[in-house]
Short mmCIF file of C-alpha atoms in Angstrom, two decimals:
data_model
loop_
_atom_site.label_atom_id
_atom_site.label_comp_id
_atom_site.label_asym_id
_atom_site.label_seq_id
_atom_site.Cartn_x
_atom_site.Cartn_y
_atom_site.Cartn_z
CA MET G 1 -40.50 16.65 -11.13
CA ARG G 2 -37.80 14.14 -10.88
CA ASN G 3 -36.15 13.51 -7.46
CA ILE G 4 -31.97 13.59 -7.86
CA PHE G 5 -29.93 12.38 -4.31
CA ILE G 6 -26.37 13.14 -4.18
CA ALA G 7 -23.58 10.89 -2.77
CA ASP G 8 -20.42 12.50 -2.57
CA ASP G 9 -17.69 13.18 -0.24
CA HIS G 10 -17.03 16.71 -1.05
CA ALA G 11 -18.93 19.36 -0.47
CA MET G 12 -17.81 21.71 -2.71
CA VAL G 13 -18.59 18.80 -5.52
CA ARG G 14 -22.20 18.61 -3.82
CA GLU G 15 -22.84 22.03 -4.10
CA GLY G 16 -21.78 22.67 -7.79
CA LEU G 17 -23.91 19.69 -8.98
CA LYS G 18 -26.80 21.27 -6.99
CA ALA G 19 -26.12 24.63 -9.09
CA ILE G 20 -26.14 22.80 -12.16
CA ILE G 21 -29.55 20.40 -11.17
CA SER G 22 -31.36 23.76 -10.00
CA ASN G 23 -30.83 24.98 -13.67
CA ASP G 24 -33.52 22.27 -14.75
CA LYS G 25 -36.94 23.06 -13.87
CA ASP G 26 -37.90 19.31 -13.85
CA LEU G 27 -35.25 18.09 -11.79
CA VAL G 28 -34.93 18.76 -7.62
CA VAL G 29 -32.43 17.47 -5.39
CA VAL G 30 -34.32 16.15 -2.54
CA GLY G 31 -31.09 14.72 -0.22
CA GLU G 32 -27.30 14.34 -0.29
CA ALA G 33 -25.04 12.05 1.58
CA SER G 34 -21.01 12.44 2.15
CA ASN G 35 -20.30 8.68 2.91
CA GLY G 36 -21.10 5.52 2.28
CA ASN G 37 -23.23 4.36 5.21
CA GLU G 38 -25.19 7.54 5.21
CA THR G 39 -26.12 6.92 1.64
CA LEU G 40 -27.70 3.44 2.75
CA ARG G 41 -29.51 5.39 5.25
CA LYS G 42 -30.70 8.39 3.72
CA ILE G 43 -31.70 7.03 0.57
CA ARG G 44 -34.20 4.78 2.07
CA ALA G 45 -36.24 7.66 3.75
CA CYS G 46 -36.28 9.15 0.02
CA SER G 47 -38.26 8.36 -2.92
CA ILE G 48 -35.15 8.99 -5.47
CA ASP G 49 -35.78 8.85 -9.35
CA VAL G 50 -31.69 8.89 -9.84
CA LEU G 51 -29.11 8.53 -7.37
CA LEU G 52 -25.66 10.34 -8.61
CA LEU G 53 -23.13 7.89 -6.98
CA ASP G 54 -19.44 8.83 -6.27
CA VAL G 55 -16.96 5.99 -6.40
CA SER G 56 -14.51 7.27 -3.72
CA MET G 57 -16.31 7.87 -0.63
CA PRO G 58 -15.17 7.10 2.48
CA GLY G 59 -16.26 3.69 4.87
CA LEU G 60 -17.74 1.10 3.00
CA GLY G 61 -15.99 0.25 -0.52
CA PHE G 62 -17.70 1.28 -3.80
CA LEU G 63 -18.75 -1.51 -5.08
CA ASP G 64 -20.16 -3.51 -1.92
CA LEU G 65 -22.16 0.22 -1.50
CA LEU G 66 -23.72 -0.23 -5.35
CA LYS G 67 -24.62 -3.94 -4.53
CA ARG G 68 -26.02 -3.50 -1.24
CA ILE G 69 -27.78 -0.27 -2.99
CA THR G 70 -29.08 -2.56 -6.31
CA ASN G 71 -30.13 -5.39 -3.55
CA MET G 72 -32.19 -3.24 -1.49
CA ASP G 73 -36.04 -3.84 -1.54
CA ALA G 74 -37.75 -2.45 -4.84
CA SER G 75 -40.03 0.24 -2.78
CA SER G 76 -36.90 1.66 -0.93
CA LYS G 77 -34.26 1.79 -3.50
CA PRO G 78 -33.42 4.32 -6.05
CA GLY G 79 -35.03 4.03 -9.36
CA LYS G 80 -31.59 4.88 -11.47
CA ILE G 81 -28.23 4.81 -10.45
CA LEU G 82 -25.82 6.99 -12.00
CA VAL G 83 -21.95 6.78 -11.17
CA LEU G 84 -20.42 9.97 -11.44
CA THR G 85 -16.50 9.98 -10.62
CA ALA G 86 -13.22 11.43 -11.19
CA HIS G 87 -11.63 8.05 -12.18
CA SER G 88 -11.40 7.13 -15.65
CA GLU G 89 -13.64 5.04 -17.25
CA ASP G 90 -11.49 2.22 -17.92
CA GLN G 91 -11.05 1.77 -14.31
CA TYR G 92 -14.37 1.09 -12.95
CA ALA G 93 -17.30 1.43 -15.72
CA PHE G 94 -17.35 -2.38 -16.38
CA ARG G 95 -17.59 -3.35 -13.14
CA ALA G 96 -20.11 -0.76 -12.02
CA LEU G 97 -22.45 -1.11 -14.95
CA LYS G 98 -21.97 -5.52 -14.08
CA ALA G 99 -22.80 -4.46 -10.52
CA GLY G 100 -26.12 -2.91 -11.27
CA ALA G 101 -25.42 0.99 -12.01
CA ASP G 102 -27.15 2.25 -15.11
CA GLY G 103 -24.88 4.76 -16.28
CA TYR G 104 -21.27 6.21 -15.43
CA LEU G 105 -20.19 9.37 -16.20
CA THR G 106 -16.63 10.98 -15.24
CA LYS G 107 -16.62 14.38 -13.73
CA GLU G 108 -14.35 16.32 -16.44
CA LYS G 109 -17.61 16.02 -18.98
CA SER G 110 -19.87 19.23 -19.26
CA PRO G 111 -22.72 20.03 -17.29
CA ASN G 112 -25.36 19.79 -20.34
CA GLU G 113 -24.11 16.33 -20.62
CA LEU G 114 -24.98 15.46 -16.74
CA LEU G 115 -28.11 16.53 -17.58
CA LYS G 116 -28.45 14.62 -20.72
CA ALA G 117 -27.51 11.56 -18.56
CA ILE G 118 -29.88 12.13 -16.12
CA HIS G 119 -33.24 12.59 -18.39
CA LYS G 120 -31.79 9.40 -20.42
CA LEU G 121 -32.12 7.38 -16.72
CA CYS G 122 -35.00 9.16 -15.89
CA ASP G 123 -36.60 7.76 -19.06
CA GLY G 124 -35.69 4.44 -18.68
CA GLY G 125 -32.42 4.24 -20.15
CA ARG G 126 -28.77 3.79 -19.15
CA TYR G 127 -25.81 5.91 -20.07
CA VAL G 128 -22.33 5.84 -20.93
CA SER G 129 -20.42 8.52 -22.50
CA GLN G 130 -20.22 8.79 -26.50
CA SER G 131 -15.89 8.20 -26.10
CA PHE G 132 -16.61 5.31 -23.81
CA ALA G 133 -19.06 3.88 -26.22
CA GLU G 134 -16.56 4.34 -29.18
CA ASP G 135 -13.76 2.69 -27.34
CA MET G 136 -15.89 -0.46 -26.10
CA ILE G 137 -17.04 -0.57 -30.08
CA ASN G 138 -13.26 -0.23 -31.63
CA MET G 139 -12.28 -2.72 -28.87
CA ALA G 140 -14.52 -5.13 -30.48
CA LEU G 141 -14.11 -4.87 -33.85
CA ASP G 142 -9.87 -4.53 -33.56
CA PRO G 143 -8.30 -7.81 -33.90
CA ASN G 144 -4.98 -7.09 -32.56
CA THR G 145 -6.87 -5.85 -29.38
CA GLU G 146 -6.46 -8.22 -26.49
CA GLU G 147 -10.01 -9.79 -25.40
CA THR G 148 -9.58 -9.27 -21.69
CA ALA G 149 -6.97 -7.27 -19.81
CA LEU G 150 -5.82 -8.80 -16.89
CA HIS G 151 -7.31 -6.71 -14.10
CA HIS G 152 -10.52 -7.77 -15.50
CA LEU G 153 -9.73 -11.12 -14.22
CA LEU G 154 -9.70 -10.00 -10.76
CA SER G 155 -12.41 -10.48 -8.44
CA ASP G 156 -14.26 -7.28 -7.64
CA ARG G 157 -12.56 -7.26 -4.04
CA GLU G 158 -9.22 -8.46 -5.57
CA PHE G 159 -9.35 -5.42 -8.17
CA GLN G 160 -10.52 -3.13 -5.31
CA ILE G 161 -7.33 -3.62 -3.16
CA PHE G 162 -4.99 -4.07 -6.07
CA SER G 163 -6.63 -0.30 -7.11
CA MET G 164 -5.50 0.91 -3.86
CA LEU G 165 -2.11 -0.78 -3.57
CA GLY G 166 -1.30 0.55 -6.61
CA LYS G 167 -1.98 4.23 -5.41
CA GLY G 168 0.79 3.23 -2.71
CA THR G 169 -1.66 2.68 -0.01
CA SER G 170 -0.34 0.73 2.74
CA ILE G 171 -1.74 -2.68 4.11
CA LYS G 172 -2.60 -1.07 7.04
CA ALA G 173 -4.71 1.76 5.81
CA ILE G 174 -6.36 -0.67 3.17
CA ALA G 175 -7.68 -3.21 5.58
CA PHE G 176 -9.48 -0.74 7.96
CA PRO G 177 -12.04 1.11 5.76
CA LEU G 178 -12.74 -2.61 4.02
CA SER G 179 -13.34 -4.06 7.80
CA LEU G 180 -9.92 -6.80 7.12
CA ASN G 181 -7.30 -7.28 9.40
CA ASP G 182 -3.80 -7.01 8.07
CA LYS G 183 -3.22 -10.60 7.63
CA THR G 184 -6.10 -10.93 5.52
CA ILE G 185 -4.80 -7.73 2.98
CA SER G 186 -1.21 -9.60 3.11
CA THR G 187 -3.15 -12.83 1.70
CA TYR G 188 -4.63 -10.56 -1.30
CA ARG G 189 -2.00 -9.01 -1.91
CA THR G 190 0.18 -12.16 -2.45
CA ARG G 191 -2.23 -13.72 -4.44
CA LEU G 192 -2.66 -10.48 -6.55
CA LEU G 193 1.11 -10.53 -7.33
CA LYS G 194 0.49 -14.23 -8.37
CA LYS G 195 -2.38 -13.66 -10.04
CA MET G 196 -1.01 -11.11 -11.86
CA GLY G 197 2.53 -12.18 -12.83
CA MET G 198 4.13 -9.65 -10.51
CA LYS G 199 7.09 -9.33 -8.20
CA SER G 200 6.27 -6.14 -5.94
CA ASN G 201 4.49 -3.25 -5.44
CA ALA G 202 5.93 -1.52 -7.50
CA ASP G 203 5.02 -3.50 -10.42
CA ILE G 204 1.37 -2.89 -8.88
CA ILE G 205 2.03 0.71 -9.03
CA ARG G 206 3.30 0.39 -12.60
CA TYR G 207 0.43 -1.48 -13.95
CA THR G 208 -2.16 0.96 -12.48
CA ILE G 209 -0.30 3.57 -14.10
CA GLU G 210 0.13 2.33 -17.33
CA ASN G 211 -3.08 1.15 -17.48
CA ASN G 212 -4.91 4.54 -16.19
CA LEU G 213 -6.35 2.54 -12.92
CA ASP G 214 -5.38 5.85 -10.70
#
């Protein structure tokens, strides 16, 4: 029996995931959490084969949370981490995998693909969707494809703030969950505009939409 832990801030999503997993006799849900801090606290008390981790939970930023989990003592951290999110693969997949995730799957995928991903991770492998893998191959083989999109040049923290600005989030609303002050976020914004060759928040929002970062 493989132990699964679900970290997602939406109760209906957690219930749906539990229903899907309950159909597989080899899997059992051993716990759940609705925010980053709760996730960190609860996973230490469980033996977990695969952690299903949502990107957009309240509290600690996703990439910070992921890094904290992967840096936990081996005896208490999950065996594998599958990022399961509504965000596009272009937005977080590279960063999630680089930060320690073992798989990345969008919530639009079928229940069967979710179970396939979980089992592959349980068997020691990694998992991304076939469409994402094909996109990466096409990008690598296409001589007309730019090697690196501008947003891939941003640090994880810069990208996090850039994405929030791209959704029209105010500086104050960005600062609070990141435990930063308004002045620091304003400094990040100035740096981001310069780094991305932009002049205003409208440019950031436009870029976010055009590059499917929303």
